[in-house]
Coordinates of C-alpha atoms in Angstrom, one line a residue:
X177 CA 108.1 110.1 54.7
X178 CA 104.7 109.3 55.5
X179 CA 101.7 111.7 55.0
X180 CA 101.4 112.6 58.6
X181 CA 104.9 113.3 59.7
X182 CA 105.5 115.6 56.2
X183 CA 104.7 118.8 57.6
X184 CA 105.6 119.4 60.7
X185 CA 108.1 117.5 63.3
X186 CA 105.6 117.6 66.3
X187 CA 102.8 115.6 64.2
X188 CA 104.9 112.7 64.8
X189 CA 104.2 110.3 67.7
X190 CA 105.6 111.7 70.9
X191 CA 106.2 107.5 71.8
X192 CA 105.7 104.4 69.7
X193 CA 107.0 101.7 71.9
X194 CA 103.4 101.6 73.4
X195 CA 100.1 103.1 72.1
X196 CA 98.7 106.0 73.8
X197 CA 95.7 108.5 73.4
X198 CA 93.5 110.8 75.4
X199 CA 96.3 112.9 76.3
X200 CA 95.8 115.7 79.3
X201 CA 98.8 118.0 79.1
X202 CA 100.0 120.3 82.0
X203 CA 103.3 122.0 82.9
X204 CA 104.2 121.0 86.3
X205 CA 107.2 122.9 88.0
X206 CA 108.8 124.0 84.0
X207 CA 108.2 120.7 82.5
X208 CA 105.8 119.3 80.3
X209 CA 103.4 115.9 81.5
X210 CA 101.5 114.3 79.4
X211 CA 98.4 111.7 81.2
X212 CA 97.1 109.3 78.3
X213 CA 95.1 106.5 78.3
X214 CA 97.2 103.5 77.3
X215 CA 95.5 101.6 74.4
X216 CA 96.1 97.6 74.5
X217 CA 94.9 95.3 71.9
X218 CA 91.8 93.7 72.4
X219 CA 88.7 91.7 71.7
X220 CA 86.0 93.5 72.1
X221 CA 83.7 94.0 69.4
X222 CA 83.6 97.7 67.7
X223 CA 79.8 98.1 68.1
X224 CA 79.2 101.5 69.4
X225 CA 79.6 100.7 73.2
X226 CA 83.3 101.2 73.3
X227 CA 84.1 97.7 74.6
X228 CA 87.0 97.4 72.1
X229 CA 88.5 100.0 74.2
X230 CA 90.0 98.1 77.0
X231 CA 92.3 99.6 78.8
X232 CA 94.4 98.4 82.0
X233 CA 96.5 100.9 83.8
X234 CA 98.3 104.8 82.9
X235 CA 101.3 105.5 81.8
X236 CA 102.4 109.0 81.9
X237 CA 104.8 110.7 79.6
X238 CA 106.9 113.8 80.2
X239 CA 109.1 116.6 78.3
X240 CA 111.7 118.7 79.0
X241 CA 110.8 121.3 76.4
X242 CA 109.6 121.6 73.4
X243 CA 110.8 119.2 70.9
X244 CA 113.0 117.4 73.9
X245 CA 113.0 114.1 73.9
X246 CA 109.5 112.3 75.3
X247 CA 110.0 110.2 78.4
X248 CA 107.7 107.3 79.3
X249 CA 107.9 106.9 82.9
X250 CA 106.4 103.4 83.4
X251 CA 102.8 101.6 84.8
X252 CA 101.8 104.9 87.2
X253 CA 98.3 103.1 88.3
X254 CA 96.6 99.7 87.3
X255 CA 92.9 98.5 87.9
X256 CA 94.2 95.5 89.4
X257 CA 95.1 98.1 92.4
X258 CA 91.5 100.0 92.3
X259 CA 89.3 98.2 95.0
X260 CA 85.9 99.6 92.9
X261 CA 86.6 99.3 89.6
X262 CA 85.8 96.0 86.9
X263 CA 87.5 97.5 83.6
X264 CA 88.2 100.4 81.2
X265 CA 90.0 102.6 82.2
X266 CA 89.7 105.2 79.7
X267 CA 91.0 109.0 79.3
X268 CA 92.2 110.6 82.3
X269 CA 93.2 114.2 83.6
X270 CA 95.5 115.2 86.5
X271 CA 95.6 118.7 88.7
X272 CA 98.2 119.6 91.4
X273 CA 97.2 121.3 94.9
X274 CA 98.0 121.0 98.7
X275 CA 101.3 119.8 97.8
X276 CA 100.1 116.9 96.0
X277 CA 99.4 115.3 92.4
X278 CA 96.0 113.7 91.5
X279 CA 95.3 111.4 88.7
X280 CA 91.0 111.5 88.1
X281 CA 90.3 108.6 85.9
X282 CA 87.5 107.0 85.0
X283 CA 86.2 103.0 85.0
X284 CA 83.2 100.8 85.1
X285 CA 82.2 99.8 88.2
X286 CA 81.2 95.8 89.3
X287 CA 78.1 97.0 88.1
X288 CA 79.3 98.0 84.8
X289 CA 78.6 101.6 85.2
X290 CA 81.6 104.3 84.7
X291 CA 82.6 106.1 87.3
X292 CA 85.1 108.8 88.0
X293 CA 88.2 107.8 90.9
X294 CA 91.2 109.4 92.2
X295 CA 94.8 108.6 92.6
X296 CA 97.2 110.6 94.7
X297 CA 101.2 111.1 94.6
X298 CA 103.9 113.1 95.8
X299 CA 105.7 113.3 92.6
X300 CA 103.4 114.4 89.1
X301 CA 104.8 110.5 87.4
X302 CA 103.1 108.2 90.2
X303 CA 103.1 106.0 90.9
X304 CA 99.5 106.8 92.3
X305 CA 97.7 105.0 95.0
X306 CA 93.9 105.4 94.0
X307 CA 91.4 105.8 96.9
X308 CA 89.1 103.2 97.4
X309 CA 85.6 103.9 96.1
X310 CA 84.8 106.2 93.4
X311 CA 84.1 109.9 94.0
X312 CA 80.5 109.7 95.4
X313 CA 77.9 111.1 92.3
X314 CA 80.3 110.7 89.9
X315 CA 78.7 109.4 86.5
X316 CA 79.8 109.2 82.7
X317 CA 83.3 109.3 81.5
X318 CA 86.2 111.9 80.4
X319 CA 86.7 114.0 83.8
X320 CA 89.0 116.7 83.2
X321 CA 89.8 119.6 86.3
X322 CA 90.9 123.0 86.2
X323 CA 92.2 124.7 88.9
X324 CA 91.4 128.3 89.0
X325 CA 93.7 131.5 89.5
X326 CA 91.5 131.7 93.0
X327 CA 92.4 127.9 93.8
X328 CA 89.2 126.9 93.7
X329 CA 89.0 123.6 91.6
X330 CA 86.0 122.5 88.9
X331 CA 85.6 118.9 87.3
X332 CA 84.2 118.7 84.0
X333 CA 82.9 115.2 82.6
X334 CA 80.4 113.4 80.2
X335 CA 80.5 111.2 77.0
X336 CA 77.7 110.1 74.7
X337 CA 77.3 106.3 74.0
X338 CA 79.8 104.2 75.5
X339 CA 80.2 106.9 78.2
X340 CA 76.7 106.2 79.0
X341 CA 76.0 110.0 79.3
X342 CA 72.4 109.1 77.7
X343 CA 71.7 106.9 80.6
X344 CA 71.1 109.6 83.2
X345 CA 69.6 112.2 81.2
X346 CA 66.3 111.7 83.8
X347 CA 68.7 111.8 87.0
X348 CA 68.9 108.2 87.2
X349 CA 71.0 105.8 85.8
X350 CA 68.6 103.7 83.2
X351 CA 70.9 100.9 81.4
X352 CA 68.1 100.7 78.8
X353 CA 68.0 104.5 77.9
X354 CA 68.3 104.9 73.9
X355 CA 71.6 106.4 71.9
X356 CA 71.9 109.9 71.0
X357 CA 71.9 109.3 67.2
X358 CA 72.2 113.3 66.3
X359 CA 68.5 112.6 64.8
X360 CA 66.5 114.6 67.4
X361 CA 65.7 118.6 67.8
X362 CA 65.6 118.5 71.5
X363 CA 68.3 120.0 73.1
X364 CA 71.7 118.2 73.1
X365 CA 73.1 116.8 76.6
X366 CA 75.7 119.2 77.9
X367 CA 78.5 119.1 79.9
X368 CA 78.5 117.9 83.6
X369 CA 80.3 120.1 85.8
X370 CA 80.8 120.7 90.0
X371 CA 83.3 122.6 91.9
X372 CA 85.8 119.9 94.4
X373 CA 86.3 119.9 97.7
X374 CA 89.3 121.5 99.0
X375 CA 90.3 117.8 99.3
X376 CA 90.6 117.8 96.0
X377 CA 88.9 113.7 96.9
X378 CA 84.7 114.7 96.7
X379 CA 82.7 117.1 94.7
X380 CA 82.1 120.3 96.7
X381 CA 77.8 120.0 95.0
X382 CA 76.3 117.6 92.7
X383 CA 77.3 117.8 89.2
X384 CA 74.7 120.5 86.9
X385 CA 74.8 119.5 83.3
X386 CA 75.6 123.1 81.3
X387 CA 74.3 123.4 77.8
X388 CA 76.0 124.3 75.3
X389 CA 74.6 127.5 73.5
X390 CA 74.6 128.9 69.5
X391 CA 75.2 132.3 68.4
X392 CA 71.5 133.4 68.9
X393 CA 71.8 132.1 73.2
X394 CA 69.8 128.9 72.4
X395 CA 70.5 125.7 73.3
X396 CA 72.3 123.4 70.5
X397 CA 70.1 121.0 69.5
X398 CA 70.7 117.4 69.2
X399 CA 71.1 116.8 65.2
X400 CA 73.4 119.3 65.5
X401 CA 76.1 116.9 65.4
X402 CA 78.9 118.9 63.4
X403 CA 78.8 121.3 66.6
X404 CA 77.1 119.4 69.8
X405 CA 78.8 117.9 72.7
X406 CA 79.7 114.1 72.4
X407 CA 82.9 113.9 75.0
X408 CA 86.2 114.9 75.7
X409 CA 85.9 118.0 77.5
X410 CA 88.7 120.1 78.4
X411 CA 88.6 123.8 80.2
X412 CA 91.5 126.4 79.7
X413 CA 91.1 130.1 80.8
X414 CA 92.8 133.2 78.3
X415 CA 92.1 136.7 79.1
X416 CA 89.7 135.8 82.0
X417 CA 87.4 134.0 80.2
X418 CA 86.7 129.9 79.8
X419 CA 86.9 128.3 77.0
X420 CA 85.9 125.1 76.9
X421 CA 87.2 122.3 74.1
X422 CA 85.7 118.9 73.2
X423 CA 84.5 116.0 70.5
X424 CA 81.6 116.0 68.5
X425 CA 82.2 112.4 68.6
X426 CA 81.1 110.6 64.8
X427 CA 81.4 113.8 63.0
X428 CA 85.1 113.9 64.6
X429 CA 85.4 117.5 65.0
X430 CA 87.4 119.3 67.8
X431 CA 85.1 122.2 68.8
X432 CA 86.0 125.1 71.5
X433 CA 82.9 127.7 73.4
X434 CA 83.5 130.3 75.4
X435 CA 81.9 131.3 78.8
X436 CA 82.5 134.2 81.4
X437 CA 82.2 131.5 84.1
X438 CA 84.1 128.2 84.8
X439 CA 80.2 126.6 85.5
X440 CA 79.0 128.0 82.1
X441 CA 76.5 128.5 79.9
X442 CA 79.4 128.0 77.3
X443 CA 78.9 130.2 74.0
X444 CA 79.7 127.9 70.5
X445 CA 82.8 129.4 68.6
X446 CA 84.2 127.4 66.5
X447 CA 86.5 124.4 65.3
X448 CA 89.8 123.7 66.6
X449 CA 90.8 120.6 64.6
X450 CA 89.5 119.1 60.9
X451 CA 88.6 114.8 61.5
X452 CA 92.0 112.6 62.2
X453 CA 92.9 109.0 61.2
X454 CA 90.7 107.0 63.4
X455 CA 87.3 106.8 64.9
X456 CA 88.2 109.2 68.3
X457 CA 89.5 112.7 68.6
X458 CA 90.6 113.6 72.3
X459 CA 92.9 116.8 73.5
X460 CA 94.0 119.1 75.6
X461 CA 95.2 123.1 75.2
X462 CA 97.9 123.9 77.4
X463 CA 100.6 127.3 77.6
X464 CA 104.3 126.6 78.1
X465 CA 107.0 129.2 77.5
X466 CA 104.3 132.2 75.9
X467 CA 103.2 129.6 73.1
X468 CA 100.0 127.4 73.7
X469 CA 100.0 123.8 72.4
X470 CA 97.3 121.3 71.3
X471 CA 98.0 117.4 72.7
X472 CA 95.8 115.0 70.2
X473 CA 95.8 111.4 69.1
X474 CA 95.0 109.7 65.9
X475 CA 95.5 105.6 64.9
X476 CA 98.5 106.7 62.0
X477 CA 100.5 104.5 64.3
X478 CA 98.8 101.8 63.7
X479 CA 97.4 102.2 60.4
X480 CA 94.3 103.0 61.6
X481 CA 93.2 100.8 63.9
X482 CA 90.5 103.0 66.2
X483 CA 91.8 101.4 69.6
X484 CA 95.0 101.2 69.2
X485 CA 96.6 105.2 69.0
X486 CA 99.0 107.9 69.3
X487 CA 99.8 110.8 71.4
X488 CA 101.3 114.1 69.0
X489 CA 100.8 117.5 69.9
X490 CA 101.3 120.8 67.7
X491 CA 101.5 124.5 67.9
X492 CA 97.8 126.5 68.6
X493 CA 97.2 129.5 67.5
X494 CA 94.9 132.1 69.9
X495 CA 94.0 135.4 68.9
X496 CA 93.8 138.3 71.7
X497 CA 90.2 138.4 71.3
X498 CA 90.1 134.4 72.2
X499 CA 89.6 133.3 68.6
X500 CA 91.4 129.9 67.7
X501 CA 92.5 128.8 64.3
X502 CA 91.2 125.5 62.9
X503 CA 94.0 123.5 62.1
X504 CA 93.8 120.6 59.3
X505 CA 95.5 117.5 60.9
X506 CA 97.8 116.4 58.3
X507 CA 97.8 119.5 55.5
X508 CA 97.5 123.2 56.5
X509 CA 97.3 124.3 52.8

């Protein structure tokens, strides 16, 4: 038995016919769907801009229950059948409201700049028929949406690097705008986050970075890169307050912050997950049955190649008081 599947039967792949990452969990109507990105080999060099990450279309998984068996329901969306977008489609996040199922995905557009589009279906496994132009002000990469207890509805997106969050720091999107290296004390780039439409289609207001704060209310700074924002952001509410998840990106934490608001300022806590096999580390916290669950990927699959991964998921442990455990991937002693 390998050194990943040892300790625990859910660190296993929940599919290995295909290679899948980035996975956005949610319990629709008592099951359990799972929305990865759907690696494909590829060509692109591993320089820093992502390009080795190619992907094509979605393929969504679903459970019954918990340890039930994983079904892989097919191609729910392709870029070949999204009028706007030129290539990459990377991690996406789904929501459910006015009797329908959305699929928010990001892509490059023909001018090579991600963007964040929408897919709609009647049933929460597609297949989805995207709309056809982006949202309009939609920038960066990694949207993830929470739908409130109020039904209101809040997008959350940026990535460093590839996701070209850099590039708009100023308002503007500047192709020529430096990397983030984690070398500088000015404050790190936050979040981006805007309340939807009741369309669920547009952003209600323009998307307001929110920083990220440390234990003393400052913001963190930018060679702060064991606790700063990189990508992969993710929203869950316990106990009324917002807790929001994401990647430090090359120091390949999982890192959670706490806010009183769904906009933010969101307070640093802690860690949620120690580095994985692989170059990218990209969840999602979701509650089924009383227990709450953390969906990740690592490249074990493939022996570690950074674009080609796999979806698992294990058991999270939340403390009343909001407090997560940090969780070692492959050896909890």
């Amino acid at each position: 038995m390998s050194q990943f599947q040892k300790n625990s039967e859910f660190k296993t792949p929940l599919v290995t016919h295909i290679y899948t990452a980035d996975p956005s969990a949610h319990v629709f109507d008592g099951k359990i769907y799972i929305y990865p990105s759907h690696d494909l080999e590829s060509h692109g060099l591993d320089d820093g801009s992502g390009d080795h990450f190619d992907m094509k279309d979605y393929h969504i998984l679903s459970m019954d229950d918990i340890g039930a068996p994983c079904v892989e329901h097919g191609c729910a969306l392709h870029i070949d059948d999204v009028p706007w977008a030129s290539k990459q489609m990377w991690a996406p996040d789904a929501a459910y409201k006015n009797g329908k199922y959305y699929l928010y995905f990001p892509a490059k557009d023909k001018d090579g700049i991600f963007r964040t589009g929408v897919a709609t279906s009647l049933t929460p496994t597609g297949p989805f028929k995207a709309e056809a132009d982006y949202i309009p002000g939609s920038r960066s990469i990694d949207p993830a949406v929470l739908v409130d207890d109020d039904g209101k509805a809040y997008i959350y997106l940026g990535g460093l690097w590839g996701g070209q969050l850099e590039r708009w720091a100023t308002g503007e999107y500047n192709p020529d705008a430096p990397q983030d290296k984690g070398t500088s004390d000015e404050p790190a780039l936050g979040v981006l986050i805007a309340e939807m439409n009741s369309d669920m289609l547009t952003f209600k207001e323009p998307l307001v970075e929110s920083k990220l704060l440390d234990e003393n209310g400052e913001p963190l700074k930018k060679s702060d890169t064991d606790r700063r924002f990189f990508e992969a952001p993710w929203v869950h509410k316990f106990n009324g307050k917002y807790y929001l998840s994401y990647s430090t990106g090359d120091t390949h934490f999982l890192c959670y912050a706490e806010s009183d608001s769904p906009k933010g300022p969101f307070k640093y806590k802690g860690r949620i997950l120690e580095p994985v096999i692989g170059w990218t580390t990209h969840h999602s916290i979701v509650e089924f049955k009383g227990k709450w669950y953390l969906f990740y990927h690592d490249s074990s699959l493939s022996g570690g190649a950074t674009h080609l991964r796999c979806v698992m998921f294990r058991e999270l442990e939340i403390a009343e008081d909001g407090t997560i455990t940090c969780m070692k991937p492959y050896d909890d002693n």
